[in-house]
């Protein structure tokens, strides 16, 4: 009941994000039900149903990733002072967030079931017939236990992933720091410097770019990400020798499942390596006597490397996959079926929405630092310029990387 009250009394933007999660869960649940319908209509042993189920894992993973990002930005389940006194500690808030995520995704799964039954003709209304609706299996009874099991996969995975992402963590042991640097944000001057520094009584004076904080530690994962990325490209190259490559559910049903495995490894490698690449972009921006603009942009990138790096890596993986697919089918003009289009829209929409949600989370996380900079006299044009500089640095780093990965993935497929 508490989770329902918090969900009902949330801000309109929070409700919009939850509705987007429900919509993504509905689309993924409909794809899973269509896979079940295809299996019912083709009872003979074949790899077609299994291949369709494997391709459904991509939108399912994208939906779960988006649901976790929305749960992390939910202000209703964010730890605040005083909540522990009424029994709402970090563990209780984590459980409430998991229940809220389960409610949103379950709502989408129920909507998918209603639409699927409506299209089959099991409910009053229109129904489709013919070869175009073979995945509905209208002539076969629908096994409800199997349908419910498939529809529960996304809610269970999303709630479990949200609980793991928001689980209470024990505080790390603190190491001795420099005098006057305790308790400060990486972008804020220390309290001692604010009291005795050269600009203590002059808030309108500019920041001193040559007194930066100590460098932040580089996120790990770049060696592992590079190795997994290379393994994924190798698997795709090996799979291209055994048959046609990019088979999709819908009208393309005859490709090997190893292509999906190679693309999954490629996406995982980019996701592992992206935080370190983002951190490196921040260090490069601060190289060679940076000014205030480059200093702010670089420090923010270093601080937010883990938060926005992984969603950015997933977006690069999806973009490289789309580019490779367009390269392979550039002259064939394939006719994608409705399920292929729905799956592509789900993957692309969820990955972009996850990146935007993570960017909003990062903005809220540095709200105190931004307010402190404004109190010190930093003009808003500097903050906007730093944001544009961060976006340009990420585009300059990940744009060529996406193109290279896409070209390497497409070369063995066009042979």
mmCIF file of C-alpha atoms in Angstrom:
data_model
loop_
_atom_site.group_PDB
_atom_site.id
_atom_site.type_symbol
_atom_site.label_atom_id
_atom_site.label_comp_id
_atom_site.label_asym_id
_atom_site.label_seq_id
_atom_site.Cartn_x
_atom_site.Cartn_y
_atom_site.Cartn_z
ATOM 1 C CA UNK A 1 0.000 0.000 0.000
ATOM 2 C CA UNK A 2 2.835 2.404 0.751
ATOM 3 C CA UNK A 3 4.337 1.768 -2.679
ATOM 4 C CA UNK A 4 0.965 2.540 -4.282
ATOM 5 C CA UNK A 5 0.629 5.793 -2.333
ATOM 6 C CA UNK A 6 4.134 6.912 -3.274
ATOM 7 C CA UNK A 7 3.503 6.038 -6.911
ATOM 8 C CA UNK A 8 0.190 7.895 -6.960
ATOM 9 C CA UNK A 9 1.551 11.059 -5.319
ATOM 10 C CA UNK A 10 4.651 11.414 -7.504
ATOM 11 C CA UNK A 11 5.406 14.308 -9.858
ATOM 12 C CA UNK A 12 3.943 14.292 -13.343
ATOM 13 C CA UNK A 13 7.369 13.752 -14.955
ATOM 14 C CA UNK A 14 7.971 10.766 -12.686
ATOM 15 C CA UNK A 15 4.582 9.369 -13.663
ATOM 16 C CA UNK A 16 5.463 9.879 -17.337
ATOM 17 C CA UNK A 17 8.660 7.861 -16.921
ATOM 18 C CA UNK A 18 6.731 5.082 -15.212
ATOM 19 C CA UNK A 19 4.206 5.048 -18.043
ATOM 20 C CA UNK A 20 7.075 4.756 -20.527
ATOM 21 C CA UNK A 21 8.360 1.767 -18.561
ATOM 22 C CA UNK A 22 4.872 0.224 -18.700
ATOM 23 C CA UNK A 23 4.718 0.855 -22.456
ATOM 24 C CA UNK A 24 8.107 -0.772 -22.995
ATOM 25 C CA UNK A 25 7.041 -3.756 -20.879
ATOM 26 C CA UNK A 26 3.847 -4.026 -22.919
ATOM 27 C CA UNK A 27 5.775 -4.100 -26.189
ATOM 28 C CA UNK A 28 8.197 -6.716 -24.902
ATOM 29 C CA UNK A 29 5.389 -8.836 -23.488
ATOM 30 C CA UNK A 30 3.570 -8.702 -26.827
ATOM 31 C CA UNK A 31 6.702 -9.940 -28.607
ATOM 32 C CA UNK A 32 6.998 -12.832 -26.151
ATOM 33 C CA UNK A 33 3.358 -13.769 -26.653
ATOM 34 C CA UNK A 34 3.812 -13.640 -30.418
ATOM 35 C CA UNK A 35 6.738 -16.022 -30.031
ATOM 36 C CA UNK A 36 4.471 -18.376 -28.104
ATOM 37 C CA UNK A 37 1.838 -18.088 -30.812
ATOM 38 C CA UNK A 38 4.383 -18.908 -33.505
ATOM 39 C CA UNK A 39 5.422 -21.995 -31.568
ATOM 40 C CA UNK A 40 1.785 -23.086 -31.274
ATOM 41 C CA UNK A 41 1.186 -22.619 -34.991
ATOM 42 C CA UNK A 42 4.373 -24.533 -35.894
ATOM 43 C CA UNK A 43 4.437 -27.568 -33.598
ATOM 44 C CA UNK A 44 7.032 -29.357 -35.703
ATOM 45 C CA UNK A 45 10.556 -29.249 -34.249
ATOM 46 C CA UNK A 46 12.313 -26.242 -35.750
ATOM 47 C CA UNK A 47 14.768 -23.550 -34.765
ATOM 48 C CA UNK A 48 12.397 -20.765 -35.809
ATOM 49 C CA UNK A 49 10.623 -20.442 -32.451
ATOM 50 C CA UNK A 50 13.894 -20.600 -30.514
ATOM 51 C CA UNK A 51 15.449 -17.960 -32.746
ATOM 52 C CA UNK A 52 12.485 -15.672 -32.220
ATOM 53 C CA UNK A 53 12.733 -16.156 -28.463
ATOM 54 C CA UNK A 54 16.443 -15.298 -28.551
ATOM 55 C CA UNK A 55 15.766 -12.100 -30.469
ATOM 56 C CA UNK A 56 13.156 -11.174 -27.832
ATOM 57 C CA UNK A 57 15.948 -11.062 -25.254
ATOM 58 C CA UNK A 58 17.277 -7.811 -26.749
ATOM 59 C CA UNK A 59 14.105 -5.736 -26.145
ATOM 60 C CA UNK A 60 13.640 -7.482 -22.786
ATOM 61 C CA UNK A 61 17.139 -6.464 -21.663
ATOM 62 C CA UNK A 62 16.597 -2.913 -22.937
ATOM 63 C CA UNK A 63 13.308 -2.700 -21.033
ATOM 64 C CA UNK A 64 14.889 -3.929 -17.790
ATOM 65 C CA UNK A 65 17.765 -1.474 -18.200
ATOM 66 C CA UNK A 66 15.318 1.391 -18.692
ATOM 67 C CA UNK A 67 13.245 0.320 -15.678
ATOM 68 C CA UNK A 68 16.341 0.326 -13.461
ATOM 69 C CA UNK A 69 17.310 3.813 -14.668
ATOM 70 C CA UNK A 70 13.815 5.101 -13.882
ATOM 71 C CA UNK A 71 13.939 3.498 -10.426
ATOM 72 C CA UNK A 72 17.251 5.218 -9.681
ATOM 73 C CA UNK A 73 15.789 8.645 -10.512
ATOM 74 C CA UNK A 74 12.571 8.162 -8.529
ATOM 75 C CA UNK A 75 12.551 10.923 -5.873
ATOM 76 C CA UNK A 76 9.919 9.137 -3.797
ATOM 77 C CA UNK A 77 12.298 6.315 -2.911
ATOM 78 C CA UNK A 78 15.421 8.426 -2.407
ATOM 79 C CA UNK A 79 16.932 8.267 1.121
ATOM 80 C CA UNK A 80 16.371 11.513 3.013
ATOM 81 C CA UNK A 81 17.146 12.612 6.586
ATOM 82 C CA UNK A 82 14.448 11.681 9.065
ATOM 83 C CA UNK A 83 12.909 8.796 7.140
ATOM 84 C CA UNK A 84 14.777 6.178 9.153
ATOM 85 C CA UNK A 85 13.026 7.404 12.305
ATOM 86 C CA UNK A 86 9.647 6.341 10.880
ATOM 87 C CA UNK A 87 10.892 3.010 9.602
ATOM 88 C CA UNK A 88 11.818 4.037 6.044
ATOM 89 C CA UNK A 89 15.489 3.220 6.009
ATOM 90 C CA UNK A 90 17.553 2.440 2.907
ATOM 91 C CA UNK A 91 16.462 -1.209 2.905
ATOM 92 C CA UNK A 92 12.756 -0.355 3.108
ATOM 93 C CA UNK A 93 13.081 2.267 0.372
ATOM 94 C CA UNK A 94 14.874 -0.263 -1.806
ATOM 95 C CA UNK A 95 12.002 -2.700 -1.365
ATOM 96 C CA UNK A 96 9.446 0.015 -2.169
ATOM 97 C CA UNK A 97 11.342 0.927 -5.340
ATOM 98 C CA UNK A 98 11.408 -2.733 -6.404
ATOM 99 C CA UNK A 99 7.666 -3.060 -5.792
ATOM 100 C CA UNK A 100 6.969 0.151 -7.740
ATOM 101 C CA UNK A 101 9.018 -1.146 -10.667
ATOM 102 C CA UNK A 102 7.164 -4.452 -10.525
ATOM 103 C CA UNK A 103 3.826 -2.631 -10.595
ATOM 104 C CA UNK A 104 4.757 -0.581 -13.674
ATOM 105 C CA UNK A 105 6.086 -3.542 -15.636
ATOM 106 C CA UNK A 106 3.201 -5.804 -14.585
ATOM 107 C CA UNK A 107 0.747 -3.193 -15.825
ATOM 108 C CA UNK A 108 2.461 -3.282 -19.208
ATOM 109 C CA UNK A 109 2.411 -7.089 -19.295
ATOM 110 C CA UNK A 110 -1.315 -7.148 -18.549
ATOM 111 C CA UNK A 111 -1.907 -4.647 -21.359
ATOM 112 C CA UNK A 112 0.098 -6.846 -23.726
ATOM 113 C CA UNK A 113 -2.022 -9.877 -22.801
ATOM 114 C CA UNK A 114 -5.252 -7.973 -23.387
ATOM 115 C CA UNK A 115 -4.111 -6.735 -26.795
ATOM 116 C CA UNK A 116 -2.903 -10.197 -27.793
ATOM 117 C CA UNK A 117 -6.195 -11.829 -26.778
ATOM 118 C CA UNK A 118 -8.118 -9.089 -28.546
ATOM 119 C CA UNK A 119 -6.228 -9.612 -31.795
ATOM 120 C CA UNK A 120 -6.687 -13.379 -31.561
ATOM 121 C CA UNK A 121 -10.444 -12.967 -31.268
ATOM 122 C CA UNK A 122 -10.638 -14.407 -27.740
ATOM 123 C CA UNK A 123 -12.167 -11.114 -26.585
ATOM 124 C CA UNK A 124 -15.063 -9.281 -28.245
ATOM 125 C CA UNK A 125 -13.876 -7.153 -31.118
ATOM 126 C CA UNK A 126 -11.845 -7.443 -34.265
ATOM 127 C CA UNK A 127 -9.479 -10.307 -35.019
ATOM 128 C CA UNK A 128 -6.882 -10.903 -37.712
ATOM 129 C CA UNK A 129 -6.696 -13.920 -39.968
ATOM 130 C CA UNK A 130 -4.424 -15.130 -42.713
ATOM 131 C CA UNK A 131 -0.698 -15.518 -43.123
ATOM 132 C CA UNK A 132 0.074 -12.049 -41.778
ATOM 133 C CA UNK A 133 -1.293 -13.079 -38.349
ATOM 134 C CA UNK A 134 0.221 -16.553 -38.137
ATOM 135 C CA UNK A 135 2.057 -15.526 -34.965
ATOM 136 C CA UNK A 136 -1.307 -15.090 -33.211
ATOM 137 C CA UNK A 137 -2.210 -18.812 -33.561
ATOM 138 C CA UNK A 138 -5.908 -17.986 -33.620
ATOM 139 C CA UNK A 139 -6.865 -21.566 -34.462
ATOM 140 C CA UNK A 140 -5.097 -23.012 -31.411
ATOM 141 C CA UNK A 141 -6.052 -22.662 -27.724
ATOM 142 C CA UNK A 142 -3.705 -20.401 -25.818
ATOM 143 C CA UNK A 143 -2.053 -22.084 -22.799
ATOM 144 C CA UNK A 144 -2.507 -19.472 -20.100
ATOM 145 C CA UNK A 145 0.175 -20.878 -17.744
ATOM 146 C CA UNK A 146 2.791 -20.561 -20.476
ATOM 147 C CA UNK A 147 1.585 -17.066 -21.391
ATOM 148 C CA UNK A 148 1.646 -15.887 -17.766
ATOM 149 C CA UNK A 149 5.136 -17.355 -17.292
ATOM 150 C CA UNK A 150 6.458 -15.422 -20.269
ATOM 151 C CA UNK A 151 4.763 -12.220 -19.135
ATOM 152 C CA UNK A 152 6.263 -12.486 -15.649
ATOM 153 C CA UNK A 153 9.839 -12.570 -16.952
ATOM 154 C CA UNK A 154 10.182 -8.815 -17.449
ATOM 155 C CA UNK A 155 8.537 -7.752 -14.132
ATOM 156 C CA UNK A 156 10.615 -10.222 -12.127
ATOM 157 C CA UNK A 157 13.860 -9.279 -13.864
ATOM 158 C CA UNK A 158 13.159 -5.531 -13.579
ATOM 159 C CA UNK A 159 12.239 -5.639 -9.882
ATOM 160 C CA UNK A 160 15.224 -7.831 -9.038
ATOM 161 C CA UNK A 161 17.613 -5.596 -11.008
ATOM 162 C CA UNK A 162 16.183 -2.491 -9.309
ATOM 163 C CA UNK A 163 16.658 -4.067 -5.883
ATOM 164 C CA UNK A 164 20.271 -4.938 -6.705
ATOM 165 C CA UNK A 165 21.014 -1.478 -8.092
ATOM 166 C CA UNK A 166 19.475 0.327 -5.091
ATOM 167 C CA UNK A 167 20.612 -2.044 -2.354
ATOM 168 C CA UNK A 168 22.109 -0.361 0.728
ATOM 169 C CA UNK A 169 25.875 -0.237 0.530
ATOM 170 C CA UNK A 170 28.198 -0.054 3.499
ATOM 171 C CA UNK A 171 30.281 3.133 3.536
ATOM 172 C CA UNK A 172 33.785 2.750 2.206
ATOM 173 C CA UNK A 173 36.676 3.371 4.577
ATOM 174 C CA UNK A 174 37.864 6.945 4.192
ATOM 175 C CA UNK A 175 41.514 7.709 3.614
ATOM 176 C CA UNK A 176 43.298 10.747 5.047
ATOM 177 C CA UNK A 177 42.802 13.763 2.858
ATOM 178 C CA UNK A 178 44.500 17.076 2.510
ATOM 179 C CA UNK A 179 43.729 19.727 5.124
ATOM 180 C CA UNK A 180 40.655 21.676 4.189
ATOM 181 C CA UNK A 181 39.473 19.176 1.559
ATOM 182 C CA UNK A 182 37.182 17.022 3.721
ATOM 183 C CA UNK A 183 33.537 16.990 2.814
ATOM 184 C CA UNK A 184 33.877 18.897 -0.434
ATOM 185 C CA UNK A 185 32.547 18.018 -3.848
ATOM 186 C CA UNK A 186 35.147 17.578 -6.611
ATOM 187 C CA UNK A 187 33.931 20.825 -8.188
ATOM 188 C CA UNK A 188 33.605 22.861 -4.975
ATOM 189 C CA UNK A 189 36.485 24.642 -3.290
ATOM 190 C CA UNK A 190 37.266 23.489 0.215
ATOM 191 C CA UNK A 191 35.770 25.240 3.207
ATOM 192 C CA UNK A 192 39.159 26.463 4.303
ATOM 193 C CA UNK A 193 39.887 27.914 0.878
ATOM 194 C CA UNK A 194 36.446 29.509 0.783
ATOM 195 C CA UNK A 195 37.181 31.281 4.080
ATOM 196 C CA UNK A 196 40.799 32.273 3.512
ATOM 197 C CA UNK A 197 41.266 32.111 -0.270
ATOM 198 C CA UNK A 198 41.948 35.107 -2.482
ATOM 199 C CA UNK A 199 38.292 35.353 -3.551
ATOM 200 C CA UNK A 200 36.688 34.712 -0.174
ATOM 201 C CA UNK A 201 35.171 38.205 0.133
ATOM 202 C CA UNK A 202 34.689 38.733 -3.601
ATOM 203 C CA UNK A 203 31.979 36.328 -4.832
ATOM 204 C CA UNK A 204 31.840 38.052 -8.191
ATOM 205 C CA UNK A 205 35.443 37.221 -9.081
ATOM 206 C CA UNK A 206 36.065 34.313 -11.480
ATOM 207 C CA UNK A 207 37.176 30.893 -10.345
ATOM 208 C CA UNK A 208 40.874 30.079 -10.296
ATOM 209 C CA UNK A 209 41.334 27.273 -12.843
ATOM 210 C CA UNK A 210 44.814 26.390 -11.599
ATOM 211 C CA UNK A 211 43.638 25.080 -8.175
ATOM 212 C CA UNK A 212 41.770 21.926 -9.213
ATOM 213 C CA UNK A 213 40.879 19.064 -6.867
ATOM 214 C CA UNK A 214 42.891 15.801 -6.928
ATOM 215 C CA UNK A 215 42.198 13.593 -9.986
ATOM 216 C CA UNK A 216 39.382 11.125 -9.619
ATOM 217 C CA UNK A 217 40.212 7.412 -9.958
ATOM 218 C CA UNK A 218 39.728 5.943 -13.411
ATOM 219 C CA UNK A 219 36.852 3.423 -13.622
ATOM 220 C CA UNK A 220 37.922 -0.101 -14.332
ATOM 221 C CA UNK A 221 36.624 -2.190 -17.175
ATOM 222 C CA UNK A 222 38.540 -0.918 -20.184
ATOM 223 C CA UNK A 223 40.736 -4.044 -20.623
ATOM 224 C CA UNK A 224 37.805 -6.392 -20.018
ATOM 225 C CA UNK A 225 35.548 -4.351 -22.266
ATOM 226 C CA UNK A 226 38.101 -4.404 -25.076
ATOM 227 C CA UNK A 227 38.521 -8.167 -24.739
ATOM 228 C CA UNK A 228 34.767 -8.837 -24.709
ATOM 229 C CA UNK A 229 34.276 -6.500 -27.675
ATOM 230 C CA UNK A 230 36.921 -8.337 -29.672
ATOM 231 C CA UNK A 231 35.345 -11.666 -28.732
ATOM 232 C CA UNK A 232 31.947 -10.455 -29.916
ATOM 233 C CA UNK A 233 33.325 -9.341 -33.275
ATOM 234 C CA UNK A 234 35.082 -12.701 -33.633
ATOM 235 C CA UNK A 235 31.849 -14.595 -32.899
ATOM 236 C CA UNK A 236 29.993 -12.526 -35.496
ATOM 237 C CA UNK A 237 32.698 -13.222 -38.076
ATOM 238 C CA UNK A 238 32.543 -16.960 -37.330
ATOM 239 C CA UNK A 239 28.734 -17.004 -37.473
ATOM 240 C CA UNK A 240 28.697 -15.313 -40.878
ATOM 241 C CA UNK A 241 30.445 -18.327 -42.431
ATOM 242 C CA UNK A 242 27.687 -20.757 -41.461
ATOM 243 C CA UNK A 243 24.724 -19.023 -43.107
ATOM 244 C CA UNK A 244 22.893 -15.741 -43.622
ATOM 245 C CA UNK A 245 23.581 -13.274 -40.913
ATOM 246 C CA UNK A 246 21.053 -10.820 -39.552
ATOM 247 C CA UNK A 247 17.879 -12.861 -39.276
ATOM 248 C CA UNK A 248 15.064 -11.137 -37.430
ATOM 249 C CA UNK A 249 11.693 -12.352 -36.150
ATOM 250 C CA UNK A 250 8.988 -11.458 -38.614
ATOM 251 C CA UNK A 251 9.948 -12.184 -42.210
ATOM 252 C CA UNK A 252 13.552 -13.228 -41.574
ATOM 253 C CA UNK A 253 13.650 -16.561 -39.787
ATOM 254 C CA UNK A 254 16.575 -18.490 -41.182
ATOM 255 C CA UNK A 255 19.731 -17.032 -39.623
ATOM 256 C CA UNK A 256 22.057 -18.553 -37.040
ATOM 257 C CA UNK A 257 21.644 -17.671 -33.372
ATOM 258 C CA UNK A 258 25.383 -17.086 -33.041
ATOM 259 C CA UNK A 259 24.961 -13.662 -34.642
ATOM 260 C CA UNK A 260 22.813 -12.621 -31.695
ATOM 261 C CA UNK A 261 25.434 -13.967 -29.292
ATOM 262 C CA UNK A 262 28.175 -12.000 -31.022
ATOM 263 C CA UNK A 263 26.126 -8.816 -30.975
ATOM 264 C CA UNK A 264 25.383 -9.331 -27.258
ATOM 265 C CA UNK A 265 29.100 -9.681 -26.504
ATOM 266 C CA UNK A 266 29.801 -6.544 -28.531
ATOM 267 C CA UNK A 267 27.190 -4.585 -26.570
ATOM 268 C CA UNK A 268 28.558 -5.891 -23.273
ATOM 269 C CA UNK A 269 32.099 -4.915 -24.243
ATOM 270 C CA UNK A 270 31.060 -1.369 -25.142
ATOM 271 C CA UNK A 271 29.108 -1.066 -21.890
ATOM 272 C CA UNK A 272 32.124 -2.186 -19.850
ATOM 273 C CA UNK A 273 34.587 0.094 -21.625
ATOM 274 C CA UNK A 274 32.400 3.211 -21.897
ATOM 275 C CA UNK A 275 32.900 4.522 -18.306
ATOM 276 C CA UNK A 276 36.673 4.468 -18.686
ATOM 277 C CA UNK A 277 36.435 6.172 -22.084
ATOM 278 C CA UNK A 278 34.176 8.849 -20.585
ATOM 279 C CA UNK A 279 36.667 9.387 -17.763
ATOM 280 C CA UNK A 280 39.486 9.669 -20.294
ATOM 281 C CA UNK A 281 37.544 12.345 -22.173
ATOM 282 C CA UNK A 282 37.342 14.307 -18.943
ATOM 283 C CA UNK A 283 41.091 14.029 -18.355
ATOM 284 C CA UNK A 284 41.867 15.138 -21.901
ATOM 285 C CA UNK A 285 39.662 18.191 -21.495
ATOM 286 C CA UNK A 286 41.700 19.248 -18.461
ATOM 287 C CA UNK A 287 45.092 18.699 -20.072
ATOM 288 C CA UNK A 288 47.617 21.498 -20.753
ATOM 289 C CA UNK A 289 46.631 24.303 -18.345
ATOM 290 C CA UNK A 290 42.840 24.257 -18.672
ATOM 291 C CA UNK A 291 40.641 27.284 -18.315
ATOM 292 C CA UNK A 292 37.487 27.443 -16.237
ATOM 293 C CA UNK A 293 35.340 26.035 -19.052
ATOM 294 C CA UNK A 294 37.494 23.000 -19.746
ATOM 295 C CA UNK A 295 38.106 22.432 -16.048
ATOM 296 C CA UNK A 296 34.397 22.292 -15.203
ATOM 297 C CA UNK A 297 33.551 20.145 -18.212
ATOM 298 C CA UNK A 298 36.376 17.700 -17.523
ATOM 299 C CA UNK A 299 35.654 17.340 -13.818
ATOM 300 C CA UNK A 300 31.969 16.692 -14.443
ATOM 301 C CA UNK A 301 32.788 14.015 -17.024
ATOM 302 C CA UNK A 302 35.167 12.331 -14.597
ATOM 303 C CA UNK A 303 32.627 12.449 -11.778
ATOM 304 C CA UNK A 304 29.774 11.112 -13.933
ATOM 305 C CA UNK A 305 31.793 8.544 -15.884
ATOM 306 C CA UNK A 306 30.154 5.547 -14.224
ATOM 307 C CA UNK A 307 26.657 7.008 -14.220
ATOM 308 C CA UNK A 308 26.383 7.954 -17.897
ATOM 309 C CA UNK A 309 29.135 5.755 -19.339
ATOM 310 C CA UNK A 310 27.256 2.463 -19.337
ATOM 311 C CA UNK A 311 24.042 3.810 -20.952
ATOM 312 C CA UNK A 312 26.183 5.620 -23.505
ATOM 313 C CA UNK A 313 27.976 2.373 -24.328
ATOM 314 C CA UNK A 314 24.659 0.600 -24.863
ATOM 315 C CA UNK A 315 23.489 3.394 -27.178
ATOM 316 C CA UNK A 316 26.709 3.019 -29.171
ATOM 317 C CA UNK A 317 26.133 -0.736 -29.423
ATOM 318 C CA UNK A 318 22.593 -0.249 -30.727
ATOM 319 C CA UNK A 319 23.730 2.431 -33.182
ATOM 320 C CA UNK A 320 26.554 0.229 -34.465
ATOM 321 C CA UNK A 321 24.151 -2.685 -34.891
ATOM 322 C CA UNK A 322 21.707 -0.521 -36.838
ATOM 323 C CA UNK A 323 24.519 0.806 -39.022
ATOM 324 C CA UNK A 324 25.801 -2.692 -39.715
ATOM 325 C CA UNK A 325 22.297 -3.888 -40.595
ATOM 326 C CA UNK A 326 21.794 -0.957 -42.955
ATOM 327 C CA UNK A 327 25.146 -1.734 -44.600
ATOM 328 C CA UNK A 328 24.327 -5.412 -45.084
ATOM 329 C CA UNK A 329 20.879 -4.781 -46.525
ATOM 330 C CA UNK A 330 21.735 -1.571 -48.418
ATOM 331 C CA UNK A 331 20.946 -3.038 -51.838
ATOM 332 C CA UNK A 332 18.448 -5.765 -50.943
ATOM 333 C CA UNK A 333 15.670 -3.574 -49.521
ATOM 334 C CA UNK A 334 14.313 -6.203 -47.123
ATOM 335 C CA UNK A 335 10.659 -6.031 -46.087
ATOM 336 C CA UNK A 336 10.719 -6.071 -42.305
ATOM 337 C CA UNK A 337 7.707 -7.552 -40.625
ATOM 338 C CA UNK A 338 5.708 -5.817 -37.885
ATOM 339 C CA UNK A 339 7.419 -7.752 -35.107
ATOM 340 C CA UNK A 340 10.885 -6.815 -36.374
ATOM 341 C CA UNK A 341 9.876 -3.159 -36.484
ATOM 342 C CA UNK A 342 8.389 -3.310 -32.996
ATOM 343 C CA UNK A 343 11.506 -4.969 -31.582
ATOM 344 C CA UNK A 344 13.819 -2.424 -33.221
ATOM 345 C CA UNK A 345 11.745 0.482 -31.922
ATOM 346 C CA UNK A 346 11.732 -0.982 -28.418
ATOM 347 C CA UNK A 347 15.504 -1.463 -28.308
ATOM 348 C CA UNK A 348 16.300 1.948 -29.774
ATOM 349 C CA UNK A 349 13.691 3.799 -27.725
ATOM 350 C CA UNK A 350 14.620 2.168 -24.416
ATOM 351 C CA UNK A 351 18.351 2.742 -24.862
ATOM 352 C CA UNK A 352 17.922 6.418 -25.740
ATOM 353 C CA UNK A 353 15.410 6.911 -22.916
ATOM 354 C CA UNK A 354 17.837 5.243 -20.477
ATOM 355 C CA UNK A 355 20.632 7.602 -21.520
ATOM 356 C CA UNK A 356 18.389 10.649 -21.099
ATOM 357 C CA UNK A 357 17.179 9.402 -17.713
ATOM 358 C CA UNK A 358 20.765 8.876 -16.565
ATOM 359 C CA UNK A 359 21.614 12.407 -17.709
ATOM 360 C CA UNK A 360 18.731 13.749 -15.610
ATOM 361 C CA UNK A 361 19.980 11.732 -12.635
ATOM 362 C CA UNK A 362 23.459 13.187 -13.090
ATOM 363 C CA UNK A 363 22.046 16.704 -13.246
ATOM 364 C CA UNK A 364 20.183 16.197 -9.986
ATOM 365 C CA UNK A 365 23.280 14.693 -8.357
ATOM 366 C CA UNK A 366 25.362 17.805 -9.065
ATOM 367 C CA UNK A 367 22.609 20.297 -8.182
ATOM 368 C CA UNK A 368 24.388 21.339 -4.948
ATOM 369 C CA UNK A 369 27.653 21.863 -6.806
ATOM 370 C CA UNK A 370 25.936 23.965 -9.471
ATOM 371 C CA UNK A 371 24.260 26.072 -6.798
ATOM 372 C CA UNK A 372 27.619 26.594 -5.058
ATOM 373 C CA UNK A 373 29.224 27.722 -8.314
ATOM 374 C CA UNK A 374 26.412 30.207 -8.905
ATOM 375 C CA UNK A 375 26.827 31.589 -5.385
ATOM 376 C CA UNK A 376 30.527 32.094 -6.099
ATOM 377 C CA UNK A 377 29.688 34.219 -9.133
ATOM 378 C CA UNK A 378 30.053 31.738 -11.982
ATOM 379 C CA UNK A 379 27.954 32.987 -14.935
ATOM 380 C CA UNK A 380 25.313 30.722 -16.384
ATOM 381 C CA UNK A 381 26.966 30.994 -19.801
ATOM 382 C CA UNK A 382 29.992 29.160 -18.412
ATOM 383 C CA UNK A 383 27.807 26.320 -17.140
ATOM 384 C CA UNK A 384 26.021 26.053 -20.484
ATOM 385 C CA UNK A 385 29.298 26.180 -22.354
ATOM 386 C CA UNK A 386 30.674 23.410 -20.149
ATOM 387 C CA UNK A 387 27.614 21.277 -20.935
ATOM 388 C CA UNK A 388 28.076 21.816 -24.679
ATOM 389 C CA UNK A 389 31.782 21.020 -24.341
ATOM 390 C CA UNK A 390 30.994 17.760 -22.537
ATOM 391 C CA UNK A 391 28.530 16.764 -25.245
ATOM 392 C CA UNK A 392 31.055 17.594 -27.969
ATOM 393 C CA UNK A 393 33.817 15.615 -26.279
ATOM 394 C CA UNK A 394 31.596 12.543 -25.892
ATOM 395 C CA UNK A 395 30.448 12.807 -29.502
ATOM 396 C CA UNK A 396 34.043 13.129 -30.723
ATOM 397 C CA UNK A 397 35.053 10.028 -28.746
ATOM 398 C CA UNK A 398 32.091 7.698 -29.186
ATOM 399 C CA UNK A 399 31.111 8.685 -32.725
ATOM 400 C CA UNK A 400 34.238 7.257 -34.400
ATOM 401 C CA UNK A 401 34.209 4.294 -32.008
ATOM 402 C CA UNK A 402 30.642 3.431 -33.039
ATOM 403 C CA UNK A 403 31.528 3.725 -36.719
ATOM 404 C CA UNK A 404 34.611 1.497 -36.362
ATOM 405 C CA UNK A 405 32.682 -1.195 -34.466
ATOM 406 C CA UNK A 406 29.872 -1.064 -37.022
ATOM 407 C CA UNK A 407 32.282 -1.404 -39.940
ATOM 408 C CA UNK A 408 34.087 -4.310 -38.304
ATOM 409 C CA UNK A 409 30.764 -6.017 -37.594
ATOM 410 C CA UNK A 410 29.502 -5.511 -41.145
ATOM 411 C CA UNK A 411 32.638 -6.653 -43.015
ATOM 412 C CA UNK A 412 32.206 -10.405 -42.415
ATOM 413 C CA UNK A 413 28.446 -10.225 -43.012
ATOM 414 C CA UNK A 414 28.628 -8.775 -46.521
ATOM 415 C CA UNK A 415 30.972 -11.476 -47.822
#
